[in-house]
Coordinates of C-alpha atoms in Angstrom, one line a residue:
X5 CA -5.7 21.4 0.6
X6 CA -7.7 20.3 -1.8
X7 CA -6.4 16.1 -1.7
X8 CA -8.0 13.2 -0.5
X9 CA -7.2 12.0 3.3
X10 CA -7.9 8.6 3.4
X11 CA -8.6 7.6 7.4
X12 CA -8.3 3.8 9.1
X13 CA -10.6 2.2 11.3
X14 CA -8.9 2.1 14.5
X15 CA -8.9 -1.1 15.8
X16 CA -6.1 -3.2 18.2
X17 CA -5.1 -5.1 15.3
X18 CA -4.8 -1.8 12.5
X19 CA -3.3 0.4 15.5
X20 CA -0.6 -2.2 16.3
X21 CA 0.7 -1.9 12.8
X22 CA 3.4 0.5 11.5
X23 CA 2.4 2.2 9.0
X24 CA 4.9 2.3 6.2
X25 CA 3.9 -1.6 6.5
X26 CA 0.1 -1.9 6.3
X27 CA 0.9 0.6 2.6
X28 CA 3.3 -1.5 1.6
X29 CA 1.2 -4.6 1.5
X30 CA -1.8 -2.7 0.2
X31 CA 0.8 -1.5 -2.6
X32 CA 2.0 -5.4 -2.7
X33 CA -2.1 -6.5 -3.8
X34 CA -2.4 -3.8 -5.9
X35 CA 0.3 -4.6 -7.8
X36 CA -0.4 -8.3 -8.2
X37 CA -4.2 -7.6 -8.8
X38 CA -4.2 -9.1 -12.1
X39 CA -2.6 -12.3 -10.8
X40 CA -5.8 -14.3 -10.7
X41 CA -5.0 -16.1 -7.2
X42 CA -4.7 -13.2 -5.3
X43 CA -8.5 -12.8 -6.4
X44 CA -10.3 -16.0 -4.9
X45 CA -12.3 -13.6 -2.2
X46 CA -12.3 -10.6 -1.3
X47 CA -10.6 -9.2 1.6
X48 CA -11.8 -9.6 5.2
X49 CA -10.8 -6.1 5.8
X50 CA -9.6 -2.4 4.8
X51 CA -6.9 -0.4 5.9
X52 CA -9.0 3.1 5.0
X53 CA -12.3 3.6 5.1
X54 CA -15.2 5.6 2.9
X55 CA -18.0 6.9 4.0
X56 CA -20.9 5.7 1.4
X57 CA -24.5 8.2 -0.2
X58 CA -27.1 7.7 2.1
X59 CA -29.3 6.0 -0.4
X60 CA -26.7 3.5 -0.1
X61 CA -26.2 3.5 -3.6
X62 CA -22.4 1.9 -3.2
X63 CA -22.0 -1.4 -0.8
X64 CA -19.6 -1.5 2.1
X65 CA -18.0 -3.4 -0.4
X66 CA -17.8 -1.5 -3.3
X67 CA -16.5 1.2 -0.8
X68 CA -13.4 -1.0 0.5
X69 CA -12.6 -1.8 -3.0
X70 CA -12.6 1.4 -3.8
X71 CA -10.6 3.2 -0.6
X72 CA -8.2 -0.3 -1.2
X73 CA -7.7 0.6 -4.9
X74 CA -7.3 4.9 -4.5
X75 CA -4.2 3.7 -1.9
X76 CA -2.7 1.6 -4.3
X77 CA -2.7 3.8 -6.9
X78 CA -1.3 6.8 -4.3
X79 CA 1.5 4.0 -2.9
X80 CA 2.4 3.2 -6.3
X81 CA 3.0 6.8 -7.1
X82 CA 5.2 7.0 -3.8
X83 CA 7.1 4.0 -4.9
X84 CA 7.6 5.7 -8.9
X85 CA 9.4 8.6 -6.7
X86 CA 11.8 6.6 -5.5
X87 CA 15.3 5.8 -6.6
X88 CA 15.6 2.4 -8.9
X89 CA 17.5 0.5 -6.7
X90 CA 15.0 1.4 -3.7
X91 CA 12.7 0.3 -6.2
X92 CA 14.3 -3.0 -6.8
X93 CA 14.8 -3.4 -2.9
X94 CA 10.6 -3.3 -2.6
X95 CA 10.1 -5.5 -5.5
X96 CA 12.5 -7.6 -4.1
X97 CA 10.7 -8.2 -0.8
X98 CA 7.5 -7.7 -1.7
X99 CA 6.6 -9.1 -5.0
X100 CA 9.4 -11.4 -4.6
X101 CA 11.5 -9.9 -7.4
X102 CA 14.7 -11.7 -7.9
X103 CA 18.2 -9.8 -7.4
X104 CA 21.3 -12.4 -7.3
X105 CA 24.1 -11.3 -5.2
X106 CA 23.2 -8.1 -4.1
X107 CA 22.5 -7.3 -0.6
X108 CA 19.4 -4.9 -0.7
X109 CA 18.4 -4.6 3.0
X110 CA 20.4 -1.3 3.0
X111 CA 18.3 0.4 0.5
X112 CA 14.9 -1.7 2.1
X113 CA 15.5 0.7 5.4
X114 CA 15.7 4.0 2.6
X115 CA 13.4 3.4 0.6
X116 CA 10.9 2.5 4.1
X117 CA 12.2 6.0 5.5
X118 CA 11.1 7.9 2.9
X119 CA 8.3 6.5 2.6
X120 CA 7.6 7.3 6.0
X121 CA 7.9 11.2 5.6
X122 CA 5.6 11.2 1.4
X123 CA 3.0 9.2 2.9
X124 CA 1.2 12.3 4.5
X125 CA 1.7 14.2 1.1
X126 CA -0.2 11.2 -0.7
X127 CA -3.3 11.4 1.5
X128 CA -2.3 8.5 3.4
X129 CA -2.6 8.5 7.3

């Protein structure tokens, strides 16, 4: 296959979160990375893991940040493949973009269904 796969540390808390919601939250953080208030402190956990070298050249925080970044880019590619109004629905609900007078709930549900089918193809489990 040749692609990267992002693993998950299976805690009870992680197992109870829908993968689509987990990765949409990661996408939200990825898309808002330029805002200073989102970087006041490093998150206490990552939705994925990666092992480092035996010499310890990477710190745990560096590995978490790299995995989060890769997952954010993978989700960005999935979202970019959606129809414009589906992207608008995601933007409205996860990024706070305003679309007055539009009911985007049906489009949000459809976008999430498409994302669920595309997660494995981007290595997100």
